[in-house]
Each structure stands twice: as C-alpha cells, then as structure tokens.
C-alpha cells in the first residue's frame, strides 16, 4: 500500500500513521495553521456501507457538541468523502493500557483521580446524547493535563455494521456490560460498567479473568467480578459500577460524589 505521508485528508496534511482502530487507519496530521490532529479514516468496506455513513453522520454531529476537560474534541469530519473521516484534537501521551504495562498498577490516589476524570468525560458525552460503548484502557490517553477519553462518536456507527455482518456484540470483552454482551438496549449505564472494569485494570487486575472473548462475555453476564486488586476503600464503588443490573449502577455524578466522600484526608 502506498504511503499517504504528505497527502491531504480534507485540509489536513498527513505526517505519519499512528495506528489502526476499529474504524480504520489513524494518522497524525496538521492543519494549515499548524494544529496537530488525529485523523481517523474509514476502512473501504465501511465507506461502501450506506448504513455506516448515515449513522456516522448522525454520531459526528452529536460528538462535535461534546466538551469537557477529559475528552479529545472532535474538530472536523467529512461523512460524505470517498473514505469518510473524523479529526480530533491530537492528545500526546501513553494510553492507560501502555502506562500500566510500563509502570505498573495505579495507587489509590491515582485511581481516584482517574475515576473522577472518566466520570466527568462520561457526563460530557452522555449530555450530548451519546453512549461511548467501548470505553477501555486503550481508548484513554494519559495526557500531561489529565486523562482524555478517545473514540466517542463512532461506536454506534461501527456497531450497526458489526451487528449486521456478524450478529456479535460491539465493544471489547472484559469491559462489555452484560446488556451489551446480550445484545440488549444500551444506555449510559453500560459506560459506567466499563468505567468500573477500567479501574480494576488500572489497579492491575482483570475483572473477569483471561480467556476467549466468549468466555469473558459469559463471565461478565453470569459471574461476580474479581476485585482483589482494587484498594479496599474503592471496592464498594467499583462493585456498584459493575452491577449486572444497569439500574443498580451509579450515575457519573454519583461516582464523583462517592470519590469525593471517600477521599483520604
């Protein structure tokens, strides 16, 4: 495949490839004024799917309204391009997954800060009518000014194509809420479940162990999570986030209250 370095996507000049995501290829690019952006370009099979384009257009319109300190702002998009694309502010830093691998589990103070940042991000995302649907350590960048949540605003468009093509749940096993794994209606409570699973992972654990995707989804539906890695003062909150019944999970605002009330000193 020919390199796209130096070519234009919309009005952005590609500098280099950052990686591959669920939607397609992600590039670091710059605007004519020098602003760094991450541009996600849809895979060819998605570009040829009218249902993907329709949902992508609707999701991008909502995602552009998302603000807050803990998200990567959507700054531009073209759902009608030959290969639809989405540009977000580029956030430098390692992912949470990479940070934990390199430096080890987060302590209680850092877990509290992470939980609060993620709760604020979910408040901003949900306020615009979106559900992230795939919150996980690989979608969280640990920027110098705090964690940032990536890849909101594309999940529902991708979900529609995966459900149509394979009948499987969209998301990442181990972080999928039971209702997602079962193909039921998904609300913001599913993101709260994922937040709980992310905190377990950041503490060095695996809430539903290891194994195959089907095994992880089965355990998330039928078995209690393993919270042994989570500091004792945070276990009750994380357990409530990971409740099987969406109605029993706290709201993002409730998570913030619980983190403030239980903070040491």
PDB file of C-alpha atoms in Angstrom:
ATOM      1  CA  UNK A   1       0.000   0.000   0.000  1.00  0.00           C
ATOM      2  CA  UNK A   2       1.330   3.447  -0.957  1.00  0.00           C
ATOM      3  CA  UNK A   3       2.278   5.816   1.845  1.00  0.00           C
ATOM      4  CA  UNK A   4      -0.138   8.697   2.463  1.00  0.00           C
ATOM      5  CA  UNK A   5       2.522  10.831   4.180  1.00  0.00           C
ATOM      6  CA  UNK A   6       2.428  14.346   2.760  1.00  0.00           C
ATOM      7  CA  UNK A   7      -1.002  13.931   1.190  1.00  0.00           C
ATOM      8  CA  UNK A   8      -4.197  15.722   2.198  1.00  0.00           C
ATOM      9  CA  UNK A   9      -7.232  14.406   4.021  1.00  0.00           C
ATOM     10  CA  UNK A  10      -9.680  17.272   3.843  1.00  0.00           C
ATOM     11  CA  UNK A  11      -7.492  20.258   4.676  1.00  0.00           C
ATOM     12  CA  UNK A  12      -5.049  18.310   6.843  1.00  0.00           C
ATOM     13  CA  UNK A  13      -1.570  17.223   5.748  1.00  0.00           C
ATOM     14  CA  UNK A  14      -0.664  13.731   6.907  1.00  0.00           C
ATOM     15  CA  UNK A  15       2.600  13.448   8.843  1.00  0.00           C
ATOM     16  CA  UNK A  16       2.624   9.773   9.791  1.00  0.00           C
ATOM     17  CA  UNK A  17       0.467   6.810  10.686  1.00  0.00           C
ATOM     18  CA  UNK A  18      -0.428   6.473  14.365  1.00  0.00           C
ATOM     19  CA  UNK A  19      -2.078   3.068  14.191  1.00  0.00           C
ATOM     20  CA  UNK A  20      -5.197   1.106  13.360  1.00  0.00           C
ATOM     21  CA  UNK A  21      -8.519   1.464  15.139  1.00  0.00           C
ATOM     22  CA  UNK A  22     -11.977  -0.034  14.900  1.00  0.00           C
ATOM     23  CA  UNK A  23     -12.950   2.462  12.224  1.00  0.00           C
ATOM     24  CA  UNK A  24      -9.783   2.204  10.139  1.00  0.00           C
ATOM     25  CA  UNK A  25      -6.394   3.895   9.977  1.00  0.00           C
ATOM     26  CA  UNK A  26      -5.437   6.742  12.301  1.00  0.00           C
ATOM     27  CA  UNK A  27      -2.974   9.402  11.150  1.00  0.00           C
ATOM     28  CA  UNK A  28      -1.217  12.327  12.780  1.00  0.00           C
ATOM     29  CA  UNK A  29      -1.868  15.343  10.576  1.00  0.00           C
ATOM     30  CA  UNK A  30      -1.675  19.141  10.749  1.00  0.00           C
ATOM     31  CA  UNK A  31      -3.940  21.951   9.710  1.00  0.00           C
ATOM     32  CA  UNK A  32      -2.608  24.790   7.573  1.00  0.00           C
ATOM     33  CA  UNK A  33      -2.214  26.775  10.782  1.00  0.00           C
ATOM     34  CA  UNK A  34      -0.058  24.029  12.315  1.00  0.00           C
ATOM     35  CA  UNK A  35      -2.613  22.466  14.687  1.00  0.00           C
ATOM     36  CA  UNK A  36      -1.971  18.761  15.309  1.00  0.00           C
ATOM     37  CA  UNK A  37      -4.964  16.471  14.820  1.00  0.00           C
ATOM     38  CA  UNK A  38      -5.612  12.738  14.802  1.00  0.00           C
ATOM     39  CA  UNK A  39      -7.496  11.800  11.634  1.00  0.00           C
ATOM     40  CA  UNK A  40      -9.421   8.518  11.546  1.00  0.00           C
ATOM     41  CA  UNK A  41     -10.168   7.279   8.017  1.00  0.00           C
ATOM     42  CA  UNK A  42     -12.828   4.633   7.453  1.00  0.00           C
ATOM     43  CA  UNK A  43     -11.924   1.256   6.022  1.00  0.00           C
ATOM     44  CA  UNK A  44     -13.095   0.638   2.430  1.00  0.00           C
ATOM     45  CA  UNK A  45     -15.776  -1.864   3.491  1.00  0.00           C
ATOM     46  CA  UNK A  46     -17.268   0.762   5.816  1.00  0.00           C
ATOM     47  CA  UNK A  47     -17.072   3.501   3.198  1.00  0.00           C
ATOM     48  CA  UNK A  48     -19.205   1.382   0.876  1.00  0.00           C
ATOM     49  CA  UNK A  49     -21.886   0.755   3.533  1.00  0.00           C
ATOM     50  CA  UNK A  50     -24.739   3.329   3.360  1.00  0.00           C
ATOM     51  CA  UNK A  51     -25.943   2.462   6.878  1.00  0.00           C
ATOM     52  CA  UNK A  52     -22.485   3.223   8.274  1.00  0.00           C
ATOM     53  CA  UNK A  53     -22.409   6.598   6.534  1.00  0.00           C
ATOM     54  CA  UNK A  54     -25.860   7.548   7.832  1.00  0.00           C
ATOM     55  CA  UNK A  55     -25.060   6.635  11.432  1.00  0.00           C
ATOM     56  CA  UNK A  56     -21.582   8.135  11.226  1.00  0.00           C
ATOM     57  CA  UNK A  57     -23.074  11.437  10.068  1.00  0.00           C
ATOM     58  CA  UNK A  58     -25.515  11.499  12.992  1.00  0.00           C
ATOM     59  CA  UNK A  59     -22.912  10.470  15.581  1.00  0.00           C
ATOM     60  CA  UNK A  60     -20.372  13.046  14.381  1.00  0.00           C
ATOM     61  CA  UNK A  61     -22.976  15.820  14.612  1.00  0.00           C
ATOM     62  CA  UNK A  62     -23.548  14.904  18.281  1.00  0.00           C
ATOM     63  CA  UNK A  63     -19.863  14.307  19.038  1.00  0.00           C
ATOM     64  CA  UNK A  64     -18.917  17.790  17.860  1.00  0.00           C
ATOM     65  CA  UNK A  65     -21.009  19.167  20.731  1.00  0.00           C
ATOM     66  CA  UNK A  66     -19.061  17.244  23.392  1.00  0.00           C
ATOM     67  CA  UNK A  67     -16.911  19.470  25.579  1.00  0.00           C
ATOM     68  CA  UNK A  68     -15.285  18.982  28.947  1.00  0.00           C
ATOM     69  CA  UNK A  69     -11.706  18.688  30.105  1.00  0.00           C
ATOM     70  CA  UNK A  70     -11.341  14.935  29.694  1.00  0.00           C
ATOM     71  CA  UNK A  71     -12.238  14.228  26.071  1.00  0.00           C
ATOM     72  CA  UNK A  72     -10.407  14.698  22.781  1.00  0.00           C
ATOM     73  CA  UNK A  73     -12.513  17.300  20.982  1.00  0.00           C
ATOM     74  CA  UNK A  74     -13.920  16.446  17.554  1.00  0.00           C
ATOM     75  CA  UNK A  75     -12.799  19.347  15.350  1.00  0.00           C
ATOM     76  CA  UNK A  76     -13.745  18.282  11.810  1.00  0.00           C
ATOM     77  CA  UNK A  77     -15.237  15.443   9.784  1.00  0.00           C
ATOM     78  CA  UNK A  78     -16.494  14.548   6.320  1.00  0.00           C
ATOM     79  CA  UNK A  79     -19.003  11.676   6.281  1.00  0.00           C
ATOM     80  CA  UNK A  80     -19.544  12.208   2.542  1.00  0.00           C
ATOM     81  CA  UNK A  81     -15.917  11.818   1.458  1.00  0.00           C
ATOM     82  CA  UNK A  82     -14.946   8.796  -0.629  1.00  0.00           C
ATOM     83  CA  UNK A  83     -13.422   7.458   2.578  1.00  0.00           C
ATOM     84  CA  UNK A  84     -15.310   9.105   5.483  1.00  0.00           C
ATOM     85  CA  UNK A  85     -13.023  10.636   8.096  1.00  0.00           C
ATOM     86  CA  UNK A  86     -13.077  12.226  11.526  1.00  0.00           C
ATOM     87  CA  UNK A  87     -10.491  14.600  13.003  1.00  0.00           C
ATOM     88  CA  UNK A  88      -9.997  15.077  16.740  1.00  0.00           C
ATOM     89  CA  UNK A  89      -7.545  17.205  18.675  1.00  0.00           C
ATOM     90  CA  UNK A  90      -4.307  15.245  18.974  1.00  0.00           C
ATOM     91  CA  UNK A  91      -3.598  14.279  22.584  1.00  0.00           C
ATOM     92  CA  UNK A  92       0.026  13.276  23.257  1.00  0.00           C
ATOM     93  CA  UNK A  93       0.818  10.693  25.881  1.00  0.00           C
ATOM     94  CA  UNK A  94       0.639   6.954  26.523  1.00  0.00           C
ATOM     95  CA  UNK A  95      -2.633   5.095  26.726  1.00  0.00           C
ATOM     96  CA  UNK A  96      -3.719   3.888  30.149  1.00  0.00           C
ATOM     97  CA  UNK A  97      -3.019   0.338  28.929  1.00  0.00           C
ATOM     98  CA  UNK A  98       0.525   1.298  27.953  1.00  0.00           C
ATOM     99  CA  UNK A  99       1.138   3.185  31.184  1.00  0.00           C
ATOM    100  CA  UNK A 100       0.075   0.275  33.395  1.00  0.00           C
ATOM    101  CA  UNK A 101       2.214  -2.124  31.340  1.00  0.00           C
ATOM    102  CA  UNK A 102       5.264   0.144  31.605  1.00  0.00           C
ATOM    103  CA  UNK A 103       4.937   1.456  35.159  1.00  0.00           C
ATOM    104  CA  UNK A 104       2.647  -0.956  36.984  1.00  0.00           C
ATOM    105  CA  UNK A 105      -0.727  -0.519  38.693  1.00  0.00           C
ATOM    106  CA  UNK A 106      -2.013   2.856  39.871  1.00  0.00           C
ATOM    107  CA  UNK A 107      -2.222   3.527  43.601  1.00  0.00           C
ATOM    108  CA  UNK A 108      -5.438   4.591  45.336  1.00  0.00           C
ATOM    109  CA  UNK A 109      -4.860   8.335  44.903  1.00  0.00           C
ATOM    110  CA  UNK A 110      -4.248   7.963  41.178  1.00  0.00           C
ATOM    111  CA  UNK A 111      -7.187   5.584  40.818  1.00  0.00           C
ATOM    112  CA  UNK A 112      -9.456   8.173  42.420  1.00  0.00           C
ATOM    113  CA  UNK A 113      -8.206  10.866  40.039  1.00  0.00           C
ATOM    114  CA  UNK A 114      -8.676   8.538  37.069  1.00  0.00           C
ATOM    115  CA  UNK A 115     -12.188   7.604  38.159  1.00  0.00           C
ATOM    116  CA  UNK A 116     -13.165  11.256  38.573  1.00  0.00           C
ATOM    117  CA  UNK A 117     -11.763  12.195  35.167  1.00  0.00           C
ATOM    118  CA  UNK A 118     -13.576   9.336  33.449  1.00  0.00           C
ATOM    119  CA  UNK A 119     -16.831  10.191  35.216  1.00  0.00           C
ATOM    120  CA  UNK A 120     -16.541  13.804  34.024  1.00  0.00           C
ATOM    121  CA  UNK A 121     -15.821  12.598  30.483  1.00  0.00           C
ATOM    122  CA  UNK A 122     -18.895  10.367  30.535  1.00  0.00           C
ATOM    123  CA  UNK A 123     -21.039  13.246  31.821  1.00  0.00           C
ATOM    124  CA  UNK A 124     -19.960  15.348  28.834  1.00  0.00           C
ATOM    125  CA  UNK A 125     -20.500  12.507  26.351  1.00  0.00           C
ATOM    126  CA  UNK A 126     -23.897  11.472  27.730  1.00  0.00           C
ATOM    127  CA  UNK A 127     -25.096  15.104  27.860  1.00  0.00           C
ATOM    128  CA  UNK A 128     -24.868  15.169  24.055  1.00  0.00           C
ATOM    129  CA  UNK A 129     -26.983  12.058  23.651  1.00  0.00           C
ATOM    130  CA  UNK A 130     -24.095   9.690  23.010  1.00  0.00           C
ATOM    131  CA  UNK A 131     -23.064   6.411  24.640  1.00  0.00           C
ATOM    132  CA  UNK A 132     -19.372   5.574  24.228  1.00  0.00           C
ATOM    133  CA  UNK A 133     -19.918   1.784  24.051  1.00  0.00           C
ATOM    134  CA  UNK A 134     -16.195   0.919  24.015  1.00  0.00           C
ATOM    135  CA  UNK A 135     -14.507   2.581  26.989  1.00  0.00           C
ATOM    136  CA  UNK A 136     -11.302   0.668  27.768  1.00  0.00           C
ATOM    137  CA  UNK A 137      -7.667   1.352  28.759  1.00  0.00           C
ATOM    138  CA  UNK A 138      -6.619   1.552  25.105  1.00  0.00           C
ATOM    139  CA  UNK A 139      -9.102   4.391  24.492  1.00  0.00           C
ATOM    140  CA  UNK A 140      -7.831   6.543  27.362  1.00  0.00           C
ATOM    141  CA  UNK A 141      -4.754   8.723  26.865  1.00  0.00           C
ATOM    142  CA  UNK A 142      -2.864   9.767  29.999  1.00  0.00           C
ATOM    143  CA  UNK A 143      -2.080  13.298  28.867  1.00  0.00           C
ATOM    144  CA  UNK A 144       0.113  15.668  30.913  1.00  0.00           C
ATOM    145  CA  UNK A 145      -3.004  17.610  31.999  1.00  0.00           C
ATOM    146  CA  UNK A 146      -5.073  14.547  32.849  1.00  0.00           C
ATOM    147  CA  UNK A 147      -6.748  11.532  31.255  1.00  0.00           C
ATOM    148  CA  UNK A 148      -8.597  12.012  27.957  1.00  0.00           C
ATOM    149  CA  UNK A 149     -11.230   9.662  26.539  1.00  0.00           C
ATOM    150  CA  UNK A 150     -10.959   8.912  22.816  1.00  0.00           C
ATOM    151  CA  UNK A 151     -13.191   7.321  20.171  1.00  0.00           C
ATOM    152  CA  UNK A 152     -16.589   8.533  21.324  1.00  0.00           C
ATOM    153  CA  UNK A 153     -18.897   9.388  18.439  1.00  0.00           C
ATOM    154  CA  UNK A 154     -18.009   6.436  16.196  1.00  0.00           C
ATOM    155  CA  UNK A 155     -19.135   3.429  18.217  1.00  0.00           C
ATOM    156  CA  UNK A 156     -22.792   3.374  17.192  1.00  0.00           C
ATOM    157  CA  UNK A 157     -21.927   3.633  13.501  1.00  0.00           C
ATOM    158  CA  UNK A 158     -19.454   0.757  13.839  1.00  0.00           C
ATOM    159  CA  UNK A 159     -21.890  -1.200  15.995  1.00  0.00           C
ATOM    160  CA  UNK A 160     -24.526  -1.139  13.257  1.00  0.00           C
ATOM    161  CA  UNK A 161     -22.156  -2.696  10.720  1.00  0.00           C
ATOM    162  CA  UNK A 162     -20.812  -5.363  13.080  1.00  0.00           C
ATOM    163  CA  UNK A 163     -24.272  -6.426  14.239  1.00  0.00           C
ATOM    164  CA  UNK A 164     -25.415  -6.660  10.641  1.00  0.00           C
ATOM    165  CA  UNK A 165     -22.355  -8.563   9.479  1.00  0.00           C
ATOM    166  CA  UNK A 166     -21.711 -10.973  12.340  1.00  0.00           C
ATOM    167  CA  UNK A 167     -24.512 -10.787  14.888  1.00  0.00           C
ATOM    168  CA  UNK A 168     -21.842 -10.195  17.549  1.00  0.00           C
ATOM    169  CA  UNK A 169     -21.731  -7.502  20.204  1.00  0.00           C
ATOM    170  CA  UNK A 170     -19.751  -4.342  19.563  1.00  0.00           C
ATOM    171  CA  UNK A 171     -17.100  -3.469  22.145  1.00  0.00           C
ATOM    172  CA  UNK A 172     -14.268  -5.141  23.993  1.00  0.00           C
ATOM    173  CA  UNK A 173     -14.942  -8.331  26.008  1.00  0.00           C
ATOM    174  CA  UNK A 174     -13.912  -7.819  29.609  1.00  0.00           C
ATOM    175  CA  UNK A 175     -15.283  -4.260  29.515  1.00  0.00           C
ATOM    176  CA  UNK A 176     -18.662  -5.012  27.930  1.00  0.00           C
ATOM    177  CA  UNK A 177     -21.696  -4.571  30.156  1.00  0.00           C
ATOM    178  CA  UNK A 178     -23.975  -7.626  30.382  1.00  0.00           C
ATOM    179  CA  UNK A 179     -26.685  -5.889  28.369  1.00  0.00           C
ATOM    180  CA  UNK A 180     -24.180  -5.248  25.569  1.00  0.00           C
ATOM    181  CA  UNK A 181     -22.995  -8.845  25.591  1.00  0.00           C
ATOM    182  CA  UNK A 182     -26.623  -9.994  25.358  1.00  0.00           C
ATOM    183  CA  UNK A 183     -27.450  -7.610  22.513  1.00  0.00           C
ATOM    184  CA  UNK A 184     -29.971  -5.668  24.596  1.00  0.00           C
ATOM    185  CA  UNK A 185     -30.654  -1.931  24.691  1.00  0.00           C
ATOM    186  CA  UNK A 186     -27.583   0.080  25.657  1.00  0.00           C
ATOM    187  CA  UNK A 187     -27.690   3.251  27.759  1.00  0.00           C
ATOM    188  CA  UNK A 188     -25.091   5.349  29.534  1.00  0.00           C
ATOM    189  CA  UNK A 189     -25.116   2.758  32.333  1.00  0.00           C
ATOM    190  CA  UNK A 190     -23.081   0.491  30.033  1.00  0.00           C
ATOM    191  CA  UNK A 191     -20.293   3.084  30.057  1.00  0.00           C
ATOM    192  CA  UNK A 192     -20.395   3.123  33.873  1.00  0.00           C
ATOM    193  CA  UNK A 193     -19.884  -0.651  33.846  1.00  0.00           C
ATOM    194  CA  UNK A 194     -16.873  -0.163  31.557  1.00  0.00           C
ATOM    195  CA  UNK A 195     -15.534   2.545  33.882  1.00  0.00           C
ATOM    196  CA  UNK A 196     -15.618   0.054  36.737  1.00  0.00           C
ATOM    197  CA  UNK A 197     -13.759  -2.517  34.645  1.00  0.00           C
ATOM    198  CA  UNK A 198     -11.190   0.111  33.634  1.00  0.00           C
ATOM    199  CA  UNK A 199     -10.499   0.912  37.301  1.00  0.00           C
ATOM    200  CA  UNK A 200      -9.914  -2.775  38.011  1.00  0.00           C
ATOM    201  CA  UNK A 201      -7.479  -2.961  35.086  1.00  0.00           C
ATOM    202  CA  UNK A 202      -5.712   0.227  36.212  1.00  0.00           C
ATOM    203  CA  UNK A 203      -5.291  -1.377  39.652  1.00  0.00           C
ATOM    204  CA  UNK A 204      -3.537  -4.310  37.992  1.00  0.00           C
ATOM    205  CA  UNK A 205      -6.438  -6.757  37.864  1.00  0.00           C
ATOM    206  CA  UNK A 206      -8.763  -8.345  35.344  1.00  0.00           C
ATOM    207  CA  UNK A 207     -12.386  -8.137  36.472  1.00  0.00           C
ATOM    208  CA  UNK A 208     -13.448 -11.231  34.518  1.00  0.00           C
ATOM    209  CA  UNK A 209     -10.125 -13.010  34.164  1.00  0.00           C
ATOM    210  CA  UNK A 210      -8.464 -14.089  30.945  1.00  0.00           C
ATOM    211  CA  UNK A 211      -9.669 -16.273  28.140  1.00  0.00           C
ATOM    212  CA  UNK A 212     -11.637 -16.197  24.931  1.00  0.00           C
ATOM    213  CA  UNK A 213     -13.967 -13.313  24.039  1.00  0.00           C
ATOM    214  CA  UNK A 214     -16.981 -15.580  24.530  1.00  0.00           C
ATOM    215  CA  UNK A 215     -15.677 -16.707  27.917  1.00  0.00           C
ATOM    216  CA  UNK A 216     -15.149 -13.130  29.061  1.00  0.00           C
ATOM    217  CA  UNK A 217     -18.637 -12.127  27.939  1.00  0.00           C
ATOM    218  CA  UNK A 218     -20.164 -15.148  29.688  1.00  0.00           C
ATOM    219  CA  UNK A 219     -18.447 -14.259  32.969  1.00  0.00           C
ATOM    220  CA  UNK A 220     -19.448 -10.593  32.702  1.00  0.00           C
ATOM    221  CA  UNK A 221     -23.083 -11.710  32.439  1.00  0.00           C
ATOM    222  CA  UNK A 222     -23.111 -14.561  34.973  1.00  0.00           C
ATOM    223  CA  UNK A 223     -20.201 -14.242  37.424  1.00  0.00           C
ATOM    224  CA  UNK A 224     -19.065 -11.741  40.049  1.00  0.00           C
ATOM    225  CA  UNK A 225     -16.021  -9.648  39.132  1.00  0.00           C
ATOM    226  CA  UNK A 226     -12.645 -10.225  40.764  1.00  0.00           C
ATOM    227  CA  UNK A 227     -11.912  -7.041  42.733  1.00  0.00           C
ATOM    228  CA  UNK A 228      -8.929  -8.301  44.748  1.00  0.00           C
ATOM    229  CA  UNK A 229      -6.555  -5.839  43.029  1.00  0.00           C
ATOM    230  CA  UNK A 230      -8.713  -2.817  43.921  1.00  0.00           C
ATOM    231  CA  UNK A 231      -7.865  -0.876  47.110  1.00  0.00           C
ATOM    232  CA  UNK A 232     -10.388  -1.736  49.807  1.00  0.00           C
ATOM    233  CA  UNK A 233     -11.670   1.842  50.085  1.00  0.00           C
ATOM    234  CA  UNK A 234     -12.721   1.773  46.421  1.00  0.00           C
ATOM    235  CA  UNK A 235     -14.153  -1.743  46.192  1.00  0.00           C
ATOM    236  CA  UNK A 236     -17.741  -0.874  47.055  1.00  0.00           C
ATOM    237  CA  UNK A 237     -17.892   1.849  44.375  1.00  0.00           C
ATOM    238  CA  UNK A 238     -16.285  -0.377  41.734  1.00  0.00           C
ATOM    239  CA  UNK A 239     -18.631  -3.235  42.636  1.00  0.00           C
ATOM    240  CA  UNK A 240     -21.626  -0.942  42.171  1.00  0.00           C
ATOM    241  CA  UNK A 241     -20.296   0.201  38.791  1.00  0.00           C
ATOM    242  CA  UNK A 242     -20.046  -3.478  37.801  1.00  0.00           C
ATOM    243  CA  UNK A 243     -23.582  -4.390  38.913  1.00  0.00           C
ATOM    244  CA  UNK A 244     -25.303  -6.766  36.493  1.00  0.00           C
ATOM    245  CA  UNK A 245     -28.483  -4.659  36.534  1.00  0.00           C
ATOM    246  CA  UNK A 246     -27.943  -1.276  34.808  1.00  0.00           C
ATOM    247  CA  UNK A 247     -30.440   0.327  37.194  1.00  0.00           C
ATOM    248  CA  UNK A 248     -28.209  -0.532  40.162  1.00  0.00           C
ATOM    249  CA  UNK A 249     -25.128   1.265  38.801  1.00  0.00           C
ATOM    250  CA  UNK A 250     -24.325   4.813  39.924  1.00  0.00           C
ATOM    251  CA  UNK A 251     -24.522   7.734  37.531  1.00  0.00           C
ATOM    252  CA  UNK A 252     -21.295   9.540  36.595  1.00  0.00           C
ATOM    253  CA  UNK A 253     -22.313  12.302  39.023  1.00  0.00           C
ATOM    254  CA  UNK A 254     -22.860   9.665  41.722  1.00  0.00           C
ATOM    255  CA  UNK A 255     -19.373   8.313  41.048  1.00  0.00           C
ATOM    256  CA  UNK A 256     -17.912  11.788  41.559  1.00  0.00           C
ATOM    257  CA  UNK A 257     -19.796  12.150  44.847  1.00  0.00           C
ATOM    258  CA  UNK A 258     -18.575   8.760  46.071  1.00  0.00           C
ATOM    259  CA  UNK A 259     -14.965   9.527  45.165  1.00  0.00           C
ATOM    260  CA  UNK A 260     -15.101  12.857  46.999  1.00  0.00           C
ATOM    261  CA  UNK A 261     -16.771  11.404  50.107  1.00  0.00           C
ATOM    262  CA  UNK A 262     -14.284   8.570  50.430  1.00  0.00           C
ATOM    263  CA  UNK A 263     -11.121  10.524  49.656  1.00  0.00           C
ATOM    264  CA  UNK A 264      -8.479  10.259  52.387  1.00  0.00           C
ATOM    265  CA  UNK A 265      -7.517  13.255  54.466  1.00  0.00           C
TER     266      UNK A 265
END
